[in-house]
Coordinates of C-alpha atoms in Angstrom, one line a residue:
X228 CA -23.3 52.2 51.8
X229 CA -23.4 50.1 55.1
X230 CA -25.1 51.3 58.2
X231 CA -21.6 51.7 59.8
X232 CA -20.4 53.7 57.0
X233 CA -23.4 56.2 58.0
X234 CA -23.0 56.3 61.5
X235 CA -19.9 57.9 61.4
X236 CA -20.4 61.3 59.5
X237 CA -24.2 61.5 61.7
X238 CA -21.9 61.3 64.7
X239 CA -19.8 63.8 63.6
X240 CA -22.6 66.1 62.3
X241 CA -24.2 66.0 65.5
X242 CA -20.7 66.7 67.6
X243 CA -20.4 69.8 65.1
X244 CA -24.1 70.9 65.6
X245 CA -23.7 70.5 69.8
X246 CA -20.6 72.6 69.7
X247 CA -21.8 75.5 67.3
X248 CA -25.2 75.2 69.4
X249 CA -23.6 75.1 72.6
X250 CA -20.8 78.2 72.1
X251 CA -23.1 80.3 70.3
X252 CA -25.9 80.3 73.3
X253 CA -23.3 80.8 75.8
X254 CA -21.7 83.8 74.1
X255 CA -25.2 85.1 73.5
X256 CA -26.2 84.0 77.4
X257 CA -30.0 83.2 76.4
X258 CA -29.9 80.7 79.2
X259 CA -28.4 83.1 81.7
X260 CA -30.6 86.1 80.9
X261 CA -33.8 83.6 81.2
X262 CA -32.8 82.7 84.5
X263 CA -31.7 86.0 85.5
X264 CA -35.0 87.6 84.4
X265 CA -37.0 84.7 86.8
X266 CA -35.5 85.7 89.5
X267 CA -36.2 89.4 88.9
X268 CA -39.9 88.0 88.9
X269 CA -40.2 86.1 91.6
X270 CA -38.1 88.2 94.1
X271 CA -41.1 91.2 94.8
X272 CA -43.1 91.9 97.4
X273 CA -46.5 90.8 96.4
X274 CA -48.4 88.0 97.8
X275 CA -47.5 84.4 96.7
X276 CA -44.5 85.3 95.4
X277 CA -40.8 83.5 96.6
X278 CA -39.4 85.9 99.3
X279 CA -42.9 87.4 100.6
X280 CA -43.4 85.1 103.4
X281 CA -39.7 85.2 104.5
X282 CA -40.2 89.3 103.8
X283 CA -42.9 89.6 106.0
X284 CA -41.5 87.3 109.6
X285 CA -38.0 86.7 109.0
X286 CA -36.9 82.8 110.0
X287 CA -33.4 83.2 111.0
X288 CA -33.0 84.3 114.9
X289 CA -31.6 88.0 115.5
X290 CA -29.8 88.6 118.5
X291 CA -29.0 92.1 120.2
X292 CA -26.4 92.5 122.4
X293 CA -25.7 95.7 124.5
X294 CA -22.1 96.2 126.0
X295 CA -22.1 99.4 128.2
X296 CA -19.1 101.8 129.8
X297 CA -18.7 101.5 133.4
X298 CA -16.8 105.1 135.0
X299 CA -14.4 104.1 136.7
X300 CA -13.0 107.5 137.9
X301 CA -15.8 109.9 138.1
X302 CA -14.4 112.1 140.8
X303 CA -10.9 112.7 138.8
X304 CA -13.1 113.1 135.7
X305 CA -15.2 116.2 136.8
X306 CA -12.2 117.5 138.3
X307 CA -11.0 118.0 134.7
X308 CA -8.8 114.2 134.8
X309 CA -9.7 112.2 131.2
X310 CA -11.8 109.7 132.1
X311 CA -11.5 106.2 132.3
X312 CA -14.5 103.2 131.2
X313 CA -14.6 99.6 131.2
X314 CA -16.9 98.0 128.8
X315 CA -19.1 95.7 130.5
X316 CA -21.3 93.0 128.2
X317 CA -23.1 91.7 126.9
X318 CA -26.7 91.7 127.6
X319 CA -28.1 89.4 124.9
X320 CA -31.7 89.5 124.1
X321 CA -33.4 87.3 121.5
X322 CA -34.7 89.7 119.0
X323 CA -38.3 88.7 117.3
X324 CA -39.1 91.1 114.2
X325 CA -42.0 91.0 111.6
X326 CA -43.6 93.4 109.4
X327 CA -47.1 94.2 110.5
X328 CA -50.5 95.8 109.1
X329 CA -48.9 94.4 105.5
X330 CA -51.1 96.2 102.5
X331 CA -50.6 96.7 98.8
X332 CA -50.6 100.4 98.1
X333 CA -51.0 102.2 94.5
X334 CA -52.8 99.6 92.6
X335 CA -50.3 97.0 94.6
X336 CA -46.7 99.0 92.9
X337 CA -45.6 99.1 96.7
X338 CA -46.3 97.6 99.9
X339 CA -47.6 99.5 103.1
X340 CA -46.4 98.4 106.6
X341 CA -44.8 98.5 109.9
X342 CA -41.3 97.0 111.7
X343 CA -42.1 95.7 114.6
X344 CA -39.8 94.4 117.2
X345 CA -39.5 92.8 120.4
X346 CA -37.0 91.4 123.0
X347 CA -36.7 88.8 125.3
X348 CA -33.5 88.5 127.6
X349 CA -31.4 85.5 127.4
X350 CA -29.0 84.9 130.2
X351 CA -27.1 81.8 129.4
X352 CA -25.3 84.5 126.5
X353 CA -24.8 87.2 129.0
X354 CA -22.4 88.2 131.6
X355 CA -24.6 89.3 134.5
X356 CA -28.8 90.2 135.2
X357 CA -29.5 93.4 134.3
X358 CA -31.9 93.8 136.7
X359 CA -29.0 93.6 139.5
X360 CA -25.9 94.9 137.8
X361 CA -25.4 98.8 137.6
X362 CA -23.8 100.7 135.7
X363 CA -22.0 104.4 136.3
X364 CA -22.6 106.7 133.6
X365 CA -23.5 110.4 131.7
X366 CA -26.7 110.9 132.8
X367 CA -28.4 111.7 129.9
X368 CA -31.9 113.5 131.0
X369 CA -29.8 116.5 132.7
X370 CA -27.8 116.9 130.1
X371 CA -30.5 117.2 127.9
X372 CA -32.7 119.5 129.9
X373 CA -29.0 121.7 130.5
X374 CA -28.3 122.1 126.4
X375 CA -32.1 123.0 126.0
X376 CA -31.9 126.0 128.8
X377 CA -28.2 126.7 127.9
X378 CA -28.0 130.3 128.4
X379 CA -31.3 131.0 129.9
X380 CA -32.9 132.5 133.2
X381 CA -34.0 128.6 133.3
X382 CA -31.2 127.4 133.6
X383 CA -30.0 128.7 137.2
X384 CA -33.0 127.9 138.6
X385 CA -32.4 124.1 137.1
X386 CA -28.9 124.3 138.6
X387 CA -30.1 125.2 142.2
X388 CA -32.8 122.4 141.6
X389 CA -30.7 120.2 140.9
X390 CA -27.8 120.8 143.9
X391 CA -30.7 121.0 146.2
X392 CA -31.4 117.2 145.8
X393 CA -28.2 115.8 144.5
X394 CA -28.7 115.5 141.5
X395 CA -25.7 114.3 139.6
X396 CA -24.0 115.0 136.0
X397 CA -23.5 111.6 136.2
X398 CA -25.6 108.7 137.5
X399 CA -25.7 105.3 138.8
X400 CA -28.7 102.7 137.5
X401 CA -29.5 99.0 136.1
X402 CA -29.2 97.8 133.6
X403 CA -32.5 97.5 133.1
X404 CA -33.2 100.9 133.9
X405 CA -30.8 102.4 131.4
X406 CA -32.2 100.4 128.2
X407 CA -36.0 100.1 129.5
X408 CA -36.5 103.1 131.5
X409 CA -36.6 104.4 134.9
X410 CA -38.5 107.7 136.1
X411 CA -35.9 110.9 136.4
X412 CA -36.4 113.5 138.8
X413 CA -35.2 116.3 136.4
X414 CA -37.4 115.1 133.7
X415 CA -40.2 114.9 136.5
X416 CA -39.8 118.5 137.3
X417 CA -39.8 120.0 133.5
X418 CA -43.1 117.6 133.0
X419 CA -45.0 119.7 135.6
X420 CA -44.4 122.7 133.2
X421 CA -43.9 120.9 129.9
X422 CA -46.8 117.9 129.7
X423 CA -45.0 117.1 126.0
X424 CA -41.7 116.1 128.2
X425 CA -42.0 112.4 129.0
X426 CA -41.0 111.6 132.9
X427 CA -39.5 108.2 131.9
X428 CA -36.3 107.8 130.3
X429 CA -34.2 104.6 128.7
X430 CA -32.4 104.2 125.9
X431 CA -34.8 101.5 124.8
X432 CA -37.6 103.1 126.0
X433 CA -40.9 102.0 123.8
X434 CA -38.8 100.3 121.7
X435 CA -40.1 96.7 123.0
X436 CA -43.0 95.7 121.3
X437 CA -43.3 98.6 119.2
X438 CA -42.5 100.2 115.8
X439 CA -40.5 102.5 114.1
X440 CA -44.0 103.8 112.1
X441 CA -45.0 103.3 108.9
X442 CA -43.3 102.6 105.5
X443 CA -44.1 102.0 102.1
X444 CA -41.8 99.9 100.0
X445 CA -41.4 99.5 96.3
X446 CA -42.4 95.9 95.4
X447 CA -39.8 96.0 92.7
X448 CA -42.2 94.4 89.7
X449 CA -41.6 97.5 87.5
X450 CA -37.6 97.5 88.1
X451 CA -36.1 94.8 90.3
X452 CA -33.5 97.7 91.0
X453 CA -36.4 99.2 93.3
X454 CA -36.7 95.5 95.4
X455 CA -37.6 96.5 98.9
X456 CA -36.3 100.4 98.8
X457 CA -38.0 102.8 100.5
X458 CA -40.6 105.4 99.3
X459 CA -42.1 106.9 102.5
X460 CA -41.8 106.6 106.2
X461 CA -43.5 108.7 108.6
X462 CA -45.2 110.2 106.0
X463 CA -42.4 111.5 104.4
X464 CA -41.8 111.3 101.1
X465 CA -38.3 110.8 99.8
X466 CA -37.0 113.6 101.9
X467 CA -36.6 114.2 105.4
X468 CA -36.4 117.7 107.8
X469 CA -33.8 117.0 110.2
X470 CA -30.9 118.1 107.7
X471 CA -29.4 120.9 106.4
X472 CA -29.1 119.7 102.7
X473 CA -31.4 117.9 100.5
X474 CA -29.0 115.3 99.9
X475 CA -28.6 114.9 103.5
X476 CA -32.5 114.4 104.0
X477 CA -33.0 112.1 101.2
X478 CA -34.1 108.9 101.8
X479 CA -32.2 106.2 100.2
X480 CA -32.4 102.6 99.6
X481 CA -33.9 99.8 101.9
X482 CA -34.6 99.9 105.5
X483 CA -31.7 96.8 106.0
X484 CA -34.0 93.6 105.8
X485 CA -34.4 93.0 102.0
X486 CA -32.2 93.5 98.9
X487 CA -32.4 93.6 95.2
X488 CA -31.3 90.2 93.5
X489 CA -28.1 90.4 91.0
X490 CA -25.8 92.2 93.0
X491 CA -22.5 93.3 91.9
X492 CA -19.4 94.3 93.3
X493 CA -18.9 97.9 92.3
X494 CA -22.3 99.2 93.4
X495 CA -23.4 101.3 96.6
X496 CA -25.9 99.6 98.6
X497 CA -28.1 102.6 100.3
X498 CA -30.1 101.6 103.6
X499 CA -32.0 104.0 105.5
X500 CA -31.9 103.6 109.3
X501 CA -34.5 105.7 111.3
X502 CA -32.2 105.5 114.4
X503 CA -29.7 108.0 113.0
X504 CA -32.9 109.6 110.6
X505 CA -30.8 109.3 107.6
X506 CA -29.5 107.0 104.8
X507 CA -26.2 105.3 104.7
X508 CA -24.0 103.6 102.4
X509 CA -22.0 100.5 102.2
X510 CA -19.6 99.1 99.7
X511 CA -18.2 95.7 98.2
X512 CA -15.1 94.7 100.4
X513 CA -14.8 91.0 99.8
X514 CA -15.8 87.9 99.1
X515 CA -17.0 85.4 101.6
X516 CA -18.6 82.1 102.3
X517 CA -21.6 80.9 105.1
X518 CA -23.3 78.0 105.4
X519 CA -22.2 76.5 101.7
X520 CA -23.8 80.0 100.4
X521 CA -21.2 82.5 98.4
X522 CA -21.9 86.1 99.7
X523 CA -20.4 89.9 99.0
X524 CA -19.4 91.3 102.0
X525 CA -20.3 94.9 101.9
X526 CA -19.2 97.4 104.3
X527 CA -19.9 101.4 105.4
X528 CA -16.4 103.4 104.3
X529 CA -15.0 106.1 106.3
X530 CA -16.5 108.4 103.9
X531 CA -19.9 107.7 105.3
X532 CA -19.2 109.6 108.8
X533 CA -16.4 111.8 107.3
X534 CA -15.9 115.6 108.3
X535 CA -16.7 118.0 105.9
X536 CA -13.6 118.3 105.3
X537 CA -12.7 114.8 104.3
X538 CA -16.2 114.6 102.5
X539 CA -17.9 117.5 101.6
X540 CA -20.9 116.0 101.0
X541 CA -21.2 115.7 104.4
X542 CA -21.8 118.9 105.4
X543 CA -25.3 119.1 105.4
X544 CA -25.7 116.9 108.6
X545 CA -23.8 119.3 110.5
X546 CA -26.3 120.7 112.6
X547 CA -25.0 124.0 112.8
X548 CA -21.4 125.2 111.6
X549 CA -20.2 125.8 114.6
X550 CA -21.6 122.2 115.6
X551 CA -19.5 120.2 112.8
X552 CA -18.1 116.9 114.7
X553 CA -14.6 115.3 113.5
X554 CA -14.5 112.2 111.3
X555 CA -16.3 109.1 112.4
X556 CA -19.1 111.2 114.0
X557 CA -22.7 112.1 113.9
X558 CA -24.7 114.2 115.9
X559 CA -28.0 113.3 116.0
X560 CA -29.7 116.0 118.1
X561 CA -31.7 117.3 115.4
X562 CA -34.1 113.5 115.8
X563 CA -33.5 113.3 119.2
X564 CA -35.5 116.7 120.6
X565 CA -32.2 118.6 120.7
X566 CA -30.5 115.7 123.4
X567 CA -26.7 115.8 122.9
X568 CA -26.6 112.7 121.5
X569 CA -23.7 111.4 118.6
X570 CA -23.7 108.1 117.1
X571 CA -20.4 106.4 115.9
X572 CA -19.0 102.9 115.4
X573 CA -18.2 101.1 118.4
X574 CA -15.2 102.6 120.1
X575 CA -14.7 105.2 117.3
X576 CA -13.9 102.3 114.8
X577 CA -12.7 104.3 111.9
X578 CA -13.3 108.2 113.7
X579 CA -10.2 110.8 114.1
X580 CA -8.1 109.4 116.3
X581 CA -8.5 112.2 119.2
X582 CA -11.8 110.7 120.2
X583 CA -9.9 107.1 121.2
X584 CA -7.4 108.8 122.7
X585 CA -9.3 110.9 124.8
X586 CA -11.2 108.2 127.0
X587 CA -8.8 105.5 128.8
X588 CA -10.4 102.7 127.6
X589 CA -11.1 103.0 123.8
X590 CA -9.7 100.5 121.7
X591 CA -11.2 100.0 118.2
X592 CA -10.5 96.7 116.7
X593 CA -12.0 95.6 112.6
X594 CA -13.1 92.7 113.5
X595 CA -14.9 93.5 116.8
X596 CA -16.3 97.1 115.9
X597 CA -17.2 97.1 111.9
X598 CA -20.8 97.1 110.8
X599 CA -21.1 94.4 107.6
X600 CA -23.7 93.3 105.3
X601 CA -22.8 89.4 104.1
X602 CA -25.5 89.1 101.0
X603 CA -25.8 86.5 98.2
X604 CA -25.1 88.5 94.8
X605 CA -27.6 86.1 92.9
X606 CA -30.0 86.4 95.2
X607 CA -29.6 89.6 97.0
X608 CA -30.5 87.0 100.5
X609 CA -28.9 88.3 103.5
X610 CA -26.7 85.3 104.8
X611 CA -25.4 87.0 107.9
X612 CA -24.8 90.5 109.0
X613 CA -23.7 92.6 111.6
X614 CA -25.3 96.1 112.7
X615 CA -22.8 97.9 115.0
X616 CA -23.4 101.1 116.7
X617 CA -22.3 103.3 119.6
X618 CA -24.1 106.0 121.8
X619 CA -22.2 108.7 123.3
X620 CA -23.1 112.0 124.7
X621 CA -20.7 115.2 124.2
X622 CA -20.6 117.0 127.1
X623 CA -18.7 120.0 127.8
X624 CA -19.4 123.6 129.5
X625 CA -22.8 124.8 129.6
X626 CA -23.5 128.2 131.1
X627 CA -25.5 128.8 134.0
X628 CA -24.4 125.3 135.2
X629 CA -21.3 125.9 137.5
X630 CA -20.6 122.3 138.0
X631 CA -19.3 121.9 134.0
X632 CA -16.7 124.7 134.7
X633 CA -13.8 122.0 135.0
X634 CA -15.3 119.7 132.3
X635 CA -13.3 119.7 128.7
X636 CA -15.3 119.0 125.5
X637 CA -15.7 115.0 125.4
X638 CA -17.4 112.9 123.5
X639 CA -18.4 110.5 126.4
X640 CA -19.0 106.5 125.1
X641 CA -22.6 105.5 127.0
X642 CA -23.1 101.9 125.3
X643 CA -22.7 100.3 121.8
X644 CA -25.0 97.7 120.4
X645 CA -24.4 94.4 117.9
X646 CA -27.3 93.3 116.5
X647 CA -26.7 90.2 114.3
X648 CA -28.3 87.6 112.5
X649 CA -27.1 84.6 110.6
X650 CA -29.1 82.5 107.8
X651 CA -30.6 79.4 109.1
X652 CA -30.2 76.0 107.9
X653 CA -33.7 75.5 106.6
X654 CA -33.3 79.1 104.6
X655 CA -29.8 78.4 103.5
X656 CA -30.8 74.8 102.3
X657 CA -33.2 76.4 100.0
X658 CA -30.9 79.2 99.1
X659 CA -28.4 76.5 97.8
X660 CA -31.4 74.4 96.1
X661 CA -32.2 77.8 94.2
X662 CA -29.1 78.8 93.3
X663 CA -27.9 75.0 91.9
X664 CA -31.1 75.4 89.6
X665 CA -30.2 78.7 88.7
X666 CA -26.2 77.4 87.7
X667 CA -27.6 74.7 85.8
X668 CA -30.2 77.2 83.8
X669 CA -27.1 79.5 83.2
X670 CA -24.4 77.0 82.7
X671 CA -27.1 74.9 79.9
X672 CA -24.2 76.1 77.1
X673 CA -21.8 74.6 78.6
X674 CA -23.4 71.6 79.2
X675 CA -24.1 71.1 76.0
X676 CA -20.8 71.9 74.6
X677 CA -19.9 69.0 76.8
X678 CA -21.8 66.8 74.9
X679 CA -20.5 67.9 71.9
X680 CA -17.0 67.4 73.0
X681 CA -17.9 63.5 73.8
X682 CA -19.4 63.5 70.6
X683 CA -16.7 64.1 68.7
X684 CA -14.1 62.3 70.5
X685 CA -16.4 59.7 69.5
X686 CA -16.4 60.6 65.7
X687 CA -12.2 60.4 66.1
X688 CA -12.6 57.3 67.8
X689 CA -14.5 56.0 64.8
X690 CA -13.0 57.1 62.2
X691 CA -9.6 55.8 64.0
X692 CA -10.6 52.5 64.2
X693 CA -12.4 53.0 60.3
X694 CA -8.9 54.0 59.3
X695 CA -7.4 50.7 60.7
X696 CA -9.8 48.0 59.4
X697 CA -9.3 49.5 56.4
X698 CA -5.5 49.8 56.5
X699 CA -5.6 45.6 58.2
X700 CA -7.8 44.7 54.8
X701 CA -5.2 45.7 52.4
X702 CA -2.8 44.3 54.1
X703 CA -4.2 40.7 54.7
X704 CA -3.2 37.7 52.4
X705 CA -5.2 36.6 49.3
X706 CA -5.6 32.9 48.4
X707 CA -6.7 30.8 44.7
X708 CA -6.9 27.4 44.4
X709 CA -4.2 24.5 43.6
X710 CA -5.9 23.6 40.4
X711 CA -9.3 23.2 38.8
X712 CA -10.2 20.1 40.6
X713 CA -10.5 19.1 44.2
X714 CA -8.2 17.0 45.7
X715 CA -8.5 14.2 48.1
X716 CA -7.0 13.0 51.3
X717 CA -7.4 9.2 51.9
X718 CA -7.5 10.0 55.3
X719 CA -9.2 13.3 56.0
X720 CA -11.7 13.2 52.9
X721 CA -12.0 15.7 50.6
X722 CA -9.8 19.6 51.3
X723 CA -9.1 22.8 48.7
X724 CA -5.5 23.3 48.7
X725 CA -4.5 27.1 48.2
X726 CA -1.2 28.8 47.1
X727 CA -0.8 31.8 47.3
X728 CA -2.0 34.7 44.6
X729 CA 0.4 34.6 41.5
X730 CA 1.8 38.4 41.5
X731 CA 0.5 39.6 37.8
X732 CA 3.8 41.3 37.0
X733 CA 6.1 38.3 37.5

């Protein structure tokens, strides 16, 4: 047998062996489960591991931007008119956040530490200075002092106080003074009796350079499920006491800045947000690209700040039942010392529409107002994101004070926030080197199924042009010679002369 003769059936052996090798470990998906189960070793919270650094003092920039609502007809208002606002904003500031006092806890099975933030104003992305421009608004300290005496003895003596030095439901400041804080008189008078009350009010106030306390994270080694969730904060362990229900006061999920890798469209991501003192939920919506990067966009539903109604789940943050807010609500009086204070999406995005309707000014847009987690599935890498969130005060009568006789039940807009981040390049660039090593490790199989698929177009190229030599042989002509003895040409010297074959049945 000739080498060539050989070559072909190893050719073809190997083609077969490529193809069998290559289908069977892609339906088995070895490759894609070794990958798979790398990344769910690498992406924990311990020291020297992949995302810890990143974990710890994020790279890409955050920005916060603050848009508030300007009154534009506070005499017709308190006379009982519905008010009118104009958003004014933004006030951007450069948001710098990293986890400090880091330390393994329970024989290093979580992680111990505390968010801190800080922010520095940027003006070339703002409309104005905050420390000149001013604002007309609720003002928030005498409402909160009114609800606490509502009913009281107290509370006409707070109402004379308060008439005798003109002191406003509403009130004029900065900027500045709203979000950092500014000294109020009412506040200043409860402190004399009340050395717990704090004279100094903002809606940032001690929020710069500070912390939300402490938490304790699950590192995510014993179930990459558990990547970054959260075990305690404050001390507390799993369950809050601001809420009604246990479900309500369960804490659930991360705290927003890290995710479990392998994420999949049909699950609920949880975060727990210490500004509202609960958890949330958000859900797949659809996919999208940033930066190169494939990402899940994953969204809160309308269930999330549903009535009890609409979700009866939700009862349990009602904070009493005769304090149950409409759809797209949350009172959040129970964490903020008993202030009238509701959260919501920015201009009621997705609340009942008789909260838009009832302040001149509200118009909810999707793409403006939604709150939106973009995260790489494979990964679980945040890629961009926007947290979206609006402060509003309901006001309404409160006996003993006779200036709230003409005031109907409102739910009055204060200010909404955006705080957004998007990957940067140097992060995304090692995203996409990570996930083109993890295709290649998955897609292996295929690969060599590839192979085997140029292998044996090979094999039917050989045996193709086997098949034709062979066919060409048979049909080439055979020669003999003239007769037993050579001839000769004078001229040329010696030749053979050949006929052609006699055909042995003529």
């Amino acid at each position: 047998m000739t080498r060539r003769s050989c070559a072909i059936p190893a050719v073809g052996v190997i083609a077969g062996f490529l193809l069998v090798a290559g289908f069977g470990l892609f339906v088995s998906q070895v490759f894609h489960n070794i990958m798979n189960n790398r990344l769910k070793k690498e992406i924990v919270l311990v020291e020297g591991s992949r995302v810890f650094e990143s974990w710890k003092r994020p790279p890409p920039p955050v920005y916060m931007e603050f848009f508030f609502f300007n009154v534009t007809n506070l005499d017709e208002f308190l006379g009982g008119a519905k008010p009118e606002v104009k958003q004014i904003g933004p006030y951007t500031y450069r948001e710098y956040r990293y986890k400090d006092n880091v330390s393994m806890v329970a024989n290093g099975s979580k992680v111990s530490a505390y968010n801190t933030k800080s922010f520095v104003f940027l003006r070339e992305k703002s409309v104005g200075d905050p420390a000149v421009d001013s604002i007309t608004t609720v003002n928030i300290p005498s409402w909160a002092v009114m609800n606490k005496l509502r009913g009281s003895w107290k509370a006409g003596l707070l109402a004379f106080s308060m008439g005798s030095v003109g002191i406003s439901l509403f009130t004029t400041r900065t900027v500045d003074e709203l979000l950092w804080g500014y000294e109020d008189p009412v506040l200043a008078r409860v402190s004399q009796t009340n050395p717990d009350v704090e004279k100094v009010f903002g809606l940032m106030y001690k929020k710069n350079g500070s912390n939300d306390g402490e938490f304790i994270y699950h590192t995510g080694q014993q179930n990459y499920l558990d990547y970054g969730r959260v075990e305690t904060w404050k001390g507390q362990r799993y369950k809050l006491s601001f809420w009604a229900s246990d479900q309500s006061n369960s804490i659930n999920g991360s705290d927003g800045s890290a995710f479990h890798p392998l994420l999949t469209k049909d699950e609920r991501i949880y975060i727990f947000t210490p500004d509202l003192c609960r958890s949330i939920y958000m859900e797949f919506e659809k996919d999208v690209e940033v930066k190169g990067i494939p990402a899940y966009r994953f969204t809160p539903p309308r269930s999330v700040l549903a009535s009890k109604e609409e979700n009866p789940a939700n009862e349990g943050f009602c904070v009493s039942p005769q304090e149950c807010l409409g759809t797209g609500l949350l009172k959040v009086s129970p964490c903020r010392k008993g202030a009238p204070v509701v959260a919501s999406f920015p201009h009621f995005h997705l609340a009942d529409d008789k909260y838009v309707s009832a302040i001149e000014g509200m118009s909810p847009q999707r793409e403006h107002h939604q709150t939106f987690l973009d995260l790489n599935p494979t990964t679980g890498v945040i890629v961009r994101a926007n947290k979206r969130a609006q402060v509003n005060i309901l006001i309404n009568k409160v006996s003993g004070f006779p200036k709230t006789r003409d005031l109907n039940e409102t739910v009055f807009p204060v200010m909404f926030l955006n705080e957004s981040v998007v990957i940067d390049d140097a992060s995304a660039a090692r995203v996409q080197k990570l996930l083109l090593i993890a295709a290649l490790v998955s897609n292996f199989p295929l690969i060599i199924v590839g192979l085997g698929a140029i292998m044996l177009a090979v094999f039917i190229l050989l045996l193709i042009r086997d098949r034709k030599k062979k066919t060409s042989n048979e049909d080439d002509t055979s020669y003999s010679p003239v007769s037993a003895k050579e001839k000769e040409d004078p001229q040329n010297g010696t030749y053979i002369g050949l006929t052609p074959k006699a055909d042995p049945q003529t």
